[in-house]
């Protein structure tokens, strides 16, 4: 386990590697979730490098917070973690993967901290125009949950209701609703892949395509599953991450 702190913001990272790694991937979860959301995807990536699944400030195993944290603050905390535990370890800038709110964090990271990532993979990004209210997002999440696996829903409920305080969750949800990812991605300078589960009820196909078009080096890919596509199709998402590593010039063994 790795930690990175600045003031009251702490990130906890869970690192897995099966050999002497010469590259890394960093996995950033969504609102109310934690690093546990990436267990299946990490299983598919660990043979290819160091896998850092992080708990953002206030989530998972990171200390609880009694104040709101903005998306740019989260992005800055992830960038600091990358510098301390990936770049300072002598590894090249990692591919950084974000799911849902985590996609917003990664998009902001690419814009504000270009040294901290060689590429970004955005899975099921939120929140698209026309759905930027809490009732509309709640309705989409509820509809999507009907088709998610019991394991996925169980992990999310425990993380949101037990490991994250309700006030903090609601603060963060307001940030998610108001964030405009389409305004940030044009500032990215590395490859960006927007990934959508074919049956995602939260992020539409049109929205995924619009975000990919907004990034100077963007593309859009579709895999099996719903909003938590990395859980439903970990092999498909892993292949995209590995291909992104190649396109970023890092090479894959």
Short mmCIF file of C-alpha atoms in Angstrom, two decimals:
data_model
loop_
_atom_site.label_atom_id
_atom_site.label_comp_id
_atom_site.label_asym_id
_atom_site.label_seq_id
_atom_site.Cartn_x
_atom_site.Cartn_y
_atom_site.Cartn_z
CA UNK A 1 0.00 0.00 0.00
CA UNK A 2 1.25 3.49 -0.91
CA UNK A 3 0.16 6.86 0.45
CA UNK A 4 0.48 10.40 -0.82
CA UNK A 5 -0.62 13.38 1.27
CA UNK A 6 -0.74 17.16 1.05
CA UNK A 7 -2.55 18.90 3.87
CA UNK A 8 -5.85 17.13 4.48
CA UNK A 9 -5.88 15.36 1.10
CA UNK A 10 -4.58 11.79 1.18
CA UNK A 11 -4.60 9.19 -1.58
CA UNK A 12 -4.14 5.52 -0.73
CA UNK A 13 -2.86 3.33 -3.54
CA UNK A 14 -2.98 -0.46 -3.77
CA UNK A 15 -0.16 -1.73 -5.96
CA UNK A 16 0.07 -5.09 -7.68
CA UNK A 17 2.85 -6.37 -9.91
CA UNK A 18 3.94 -9.87 -10.88
CA UNK A 19 7.44 -9.02 -11.98
CA UNK A 20 10.02 -6.23 -12.14
CA UNK A 21 7.75 -3.67 -13.75
CA UNK A 22 9.03 -1.15 -16.27
CA UNK A 23 5.69 0.65 -16.73
CA UNK A 24 2.56 1.41 -14.75
CA UNK A 25 -1.15 2.04 -15.00
CA UNK A 26 -3.11 4.10 -12.45
CA UNK A 27 -6.82 3.33 -11.91
CA UNK A 28 -9.14 6.09 -10.62
CA UNK A 29 -12.63 5.18 -9.35
CA UNK A 30 -15.94 7.04 -9.52
CA UNK A 31 -18.09 8.88 -6.96
CA UNK A 32 -18.94 6.85 -3.87
CA UNK A 33 -16.67 4.03 -5.03
CA UNK A 34 -13.10 2.96 -4.33
CA UNK A 35 -10.14 1.04 -5.73
CA UNK A 36 -12.19 -2.14 -5.22
CA UNK A 37 -14.13 -1.29 -8.39
CA UNK A 38 -11.06 -2.32 -10.40
CA UNK A 39 -10.34 -5.75 -8.94
CA UNK A 40 -11.24 -7.68 -12.11
CA UNK A 41 -9.49 -5.26 -14.48
CA UNK A 42 -6.36 -5.30 -12.32
CA UNK A 43 -6.26 -9.09 -12.64
CA UNK A 44 -5.97 -8.68 -16.42
CA UNK A 45 -3.29 -5.98 -16.29
CA UNK A 46 -0.93 -7.17 -13.58
CA UNK A 47 1.12 -9.38 -15.91
CA UNK A 48 2.08 -6.32 -17.97
CA UNK A 49 3.29 -3.84 -15.36
CA UNK A 50 2.62 -2.21 -12.02
CA UNK A 51 -1.07 -1.61 -11.36
CA UNK A 52 -1.90 1.24 -8.96
CA UNK A 53 -5.59 1.27 -7.94
CA UNK A 54 -6.13 4.37 -5.83
CA UNK A 55 -8.65 5.56 -3.26
CA UNK A 56 -9.29 9.26 -3.87
CA UNK A 57 -9.35 11.64 -0.88
CA UNK A 58 -12.41 10.92 1.26
CA UNK A 59 -13.19 7.57 -0.37
CA UNK A 60 -12.34 3.95 0.40
CA UNK A 61 -9.42 3.66 2.81
CA UNK A 62 -8.45 7.33 2.57
CA UNK A 63 -9.24 9.43 5.66
CA UNK A 64 -12.73 10.92 5.83
CA UNK A 65 -13.02 14.64 5.07
CA UNK A 66 -15.30 17.28 6.53
CA UNK A 67 -15.16 19.57 3.52
CA UNK A 68 -15.85 19.41 -0.18
CA UNK A 69 -13.04 18.53 -2.61
CA UNK A 70 -13.22 19.79 -6.18
CA UNK A 71 -12.40 17.81 -9.31
CA UNK A 72 -9.23 19.89 -9.89
CA UNK A 73 -8.14 19.15 -6.30
CA UNK A 74 -8.64 15.42 -6.88
CA UNK A 75 -6.64 15.69 -10.12
CA UNK A 76 -3.83 17.46 -8.29
CA UNK A 77 -3.78 14.75 -5.63
CA UNK A 78 -3.55 12.00 -8.30
CA UNK A 79 -0.75 13.89 -10.06
CA UNK A 80 1.17 14.11 -6.78
CA UNK A 81 0.68 10.38 -6.19
CA UNK A 82 1.97 9.62 -9.71
CA UNK A 83 5.06 11.75 -9.20
CA UNK A 84 5.85 10.19 -5.82
CA UNK A 85 5.15 6.54 -6.59
CA UNK A 86 5.57 6.16 -10.36
CA UNK A 87 7.85 8.86 -11.77
CA UNK A 88 10.16 9.00 -8.73
CA UNK A 89 10.44 5.19 -8.96
CA UNK A 90 12.05 5.64 -12.38
CA UNK A 91 9.05 4.55 -14.44
CA UNK A 92 7.67 6.53 -17.39
CA UNK A 93 4.44 8.46 -17.09
CA UNK A 94 1.61 5.93 -16.70
CA UNK A 95 -1.61 5.36 -18.56
CA UNK A 96 -4.27 6.76 -16.21
CA UNK A 97 -7.73 5.16 -16.29
CA UNK A 98 -10.82 6.83 -14.84
CA UNK A 99 -14.37 5.57 -14.42
CA UNK A 100 -17.44 7.84 -14.19
CA UNK A 101 -16.39 10.72 -11.88
CA UNK A 102 -12.89 9.27 -12.17
CA UNK A 103 -13.04 10.08 -15.90
CA UNK A 104 -13.57 13.71 -14.93
CA UNK A 105 -10.59 13.55 -12.59
CA UNK A 106 -8.42 12.02 -15.30
CA UNK A 107 -9.55 14.59 -17.87
CA UNK A 108 -8.59 17.39 -15.49
CA UNK A 109 -5.28 15.65 -14.77
CA UNK A 110 -4.43 15.52 -18.49
CA UNK A 111 -5.16 19.23 -18.82
CA UNK A 112 -3.48 20.53 -15.66
CA UNK A 113 -0.65 18.02 -15.12
CA UNK A 114 0.55 16.80 -18.54
CA UNK A 115 3.69 15.28 -17.04
CA UNK A 116 1.64 12.83 -14.95
CA UNK A 117 0.17 10.68 -17.75
CA UNK A 118 1.25 9.25 -21.08
CA UNK A 119 -2.41 8.67 -22.03
CA UNK A 120 -5.90 8.63 -20.54
CA UNK A 121 -8.65 6.02 -20.71
CA UNK A 122 -12.09 7.32 -19.72
CA UNK A 123 -14.72 4.66 -18.92
CA UNK A 124 -18.38 5.68 -18.76
CA UNK A 125 -17.70 9.42 -18.30
CA UNK A 126 -20.30 11.63 -16.64
CA UNK A 127 -22.23 13.91 -16.76
CA UNK A 128 -23.46 14.72 -20.21
CA UNK A 129 -25.46 17.82 -21.20
CA UNK A 130 -29.16 17.36 -20.65
CA UNK A 131 -28.63 15.17 -17.60
CA UNK A 132 -26.84 17.59 -15.28
CA UNK A 133 -29.26 17.46 -12.40
CA UNK A 134 -29.24 15.12 -9.42
CA UNK A 135 -32.71 13.67 -10.21
CA UNK A 136 -31.76 12.90 -13.81
CA UNK A 137 -28.44 11.33 -12.86
CA UNK A 138 -30.12 9.33 -10.09
CA UNK A 139 -32.70 8.03 -12.57
CA UNK A 140 -30.00 6.98 -15.02
CA UNK A 141 -27.96 5.26 -12.31
CA UNK A 142 -31.03 3.44 -11.01
CA UNK A 143 -31.98 2.23 -14.50
CA UNK A 144 -28.43 1.10 -15.18
CA UNK A 145 -28.18 -0.73 -11.86
CA UNK A 146 -30.95 -3.11 -12.88
CA UNK A 147 -28.59 -4.82 -15.30
CA UNK A 148 -25.36 -4.68 -13.28
CA UNK A 149 -24.08 -7.77 -11.50
CA UNK A 150 -24.96 -8.26 -7.81
CA UNK A 151 -21.24 -8.16 -6.99
CA UNK A 152 -20.83 -4.75 -8.64
CA UNK A 153 -23.83 -3.30 -6.84
CA UNK A 154 -22.79 -4.82 -3.51
CA UNK A 155 -19.29 -3.33 -3.65
CA UNK A 156 -20.66 0.06 -4.67
CA UNK A 157 -23.27 0.15 -1.89
CA UNK A 158 -20.75 -0.72 0.81
CA UNK A 159 -18.27 1.85 -0.48
CA UNK A 160 -20.90 4.61 -0.82
CA UNK A 161 -22.89 4.01 2.36
CA UNK A 162 -20.26 2.67 4.77
CA UNK A 163 -16.78 3.67 3.66
CA UNK A 164 -17.75 7.18 2.45
CA UNK A 165 -19.81 9.57 4.61
CA UNK A 166 -23.20 10.57 3.21
CA UNK A 167 -22.54 14.35 3.43
CA UNK A 168 -19.27 13.96 1.56
CA UNK A 169 -20.93 11.78 -1.08
CA UNK A 170 -23.57 14.45 -1.69
CA UNK A 171 -20.96 17.21 -1.93
CA UNK A 172 -19.04 15.17 -4.47
CA UNK A 173 -22.19 14.34 -6.44
CA UNK A 174 -22.89 18.05 -6.88
CA UNK A 175 -19.40 18.50 -8.30
CA UNK A 176 -19.95 15.63 -10.72
CA UNK A 177 -23.23 17.14 -11.97
CA UNK A 178 -21.72 20.58 -12.58
CA UNK A 179 -18.47 19.49 -14.21
CA UNK A 180 -17.98 20.10 -17.94
CA UNK A 181 -15.55 17.48 -19.22
CA UNK A 182 -16.06 18.64 -22.80
CA UNK A 183 -14.40 21.96 -21.89
CA UNK A 184 -11.32 20.28 -20.40
CA UNK A 185 -10.41 17.56 -22.91
CA UNK A 186 -9.38 20.02 -25.67
CA UNK A 187 -6.39 20.90 -23.46
CA UNK A 188 -5.11 17.32 -23.37
CA UNK A 189 -1.84 16.67 -25.21
CA UNK A 190 -1.71 12.86 -25.04
CA UNK A 191 -3.91 10.07 -26.45
CA UNK A 192 -7.38 9.84 -24.91
CA UNK A 193 -9.64 6.81 -25.35
CA UNK A 194 -13.29 7.16 -24.33
CA UNK A 195 -14.71 3.72 -23.49
CA UNK A 196 -18.40 2.94 -23.17
CA UNK A 197 -20.22 -0.23 -22.25
CA UNK A 198 -22.63 -1.06 -25.08
CA UNK A 199 -25.58 -0.95 -22.65
CA UNK A 200 -24.41 1.93 -20.45
CA UNK A 201 -27.48 3.77 -19.17
CA UNK A 202 -25.47 6.68 -17.76
CA UNK A 203 -23.09 7.67 -20.58
CA UNK A 204 -24.73 7.65 -24.02
CA UNK A 205 -23.01 6.69 -27.26
CA UNK A 206 -23.41 10.23 -28.57
CA UNK A 207 -21.76 11.68 -25.46
CA UNK A 208 -18.84 9.26 -25.71
CA UNK A 209 -18.30 10.22 -29.34
CA UNK A 210 -18.50 13.93 -28.55
CA UNK A 211 -15.86 13.63 -25.85
CA UNK A 212 -13.53 11.65 -28.10
CA UNK A 213 -13.92 14.32 -30.78
CA UNK A 214 -13.17 17.06 -28.22
CA UNK A 215 -9.74 15.60 -27.40
CA UNK A 216 -6.99 16.46 -29.93
CA UNK A 217 -5.83 12.84 -29.92
CA UNK A 218 -9.09 11.13 -29.01
CA UNK A 219 -10.85 7.97 -30.05
CA UNK A 220 -13.93 6.10 -28.91
CA UNK A 221 -14.24 2.39 -28.19
CA UNK A 222 -17.18 0.22 -27.11
CA UNK A 223 -17.03 -2.93 -24.99
CA UNK A 224 -19.58 -5.26 -23.43
CA UNK A 225 -21.55 -4.35 -20.34
CA UNK A 226 -23.19 -1.34 -18.79
CA UNK A 227 -21.83 1.64 -16.82
CA UNK A 228 -19.29 -0.48 -14.89
CA UNK A 229 -17.85 -1.91 -18.09
CA UNK A 230 -14.50 -2.70 -16.47
CA UNK A 231 -16.35 -5.19 -14.26
CA UNK A 232 -18.54 -6.70 -17.00
CA UNK A 233 -15.81 -6.89 -19.67
CA UNK A 234 -12.43 -6.69 -17.93
CA UNK A 235 -10.66 -8.42 -20.80
CA UNK A 236 -12.04 -5.99 -23.37
CA UNK A 237 -11.12 -2.95 -21.28
CA UNK A 238 -7.68 -4.41 -20.52
CA UNK A 239 -6.99 -4.82 -24.24
CA UNK A 240 -7.82 -1.16 -24.78
CA UNK A 241 -5.49 -0.14 -21.95
CA UNK A 242 -2.68 -2.27 -23.41
CA UNK A 243 -3.24 -0.84 -26.88
CA UNK A 244 -3.17 2.65 -25.41
CA UNK A 245 0.16 1.85 -23.78
CA UNK A 246 1.49 0.93 -27.21
CA UNK A 247 0.14 4.07 -28.85
CA UNK A 248 1.77 6.14 -26.12
CA UNK A 249 5.13 4.67 -27.15
CA UNK A 250 5.70 2.62 -24.00
CA UNK A 251 5.64 -0.82 -25.57
CA UNK A 252 4.06 -3.95 -24.17
CA UNK A 253 5.92 -7.20 -23.53
#
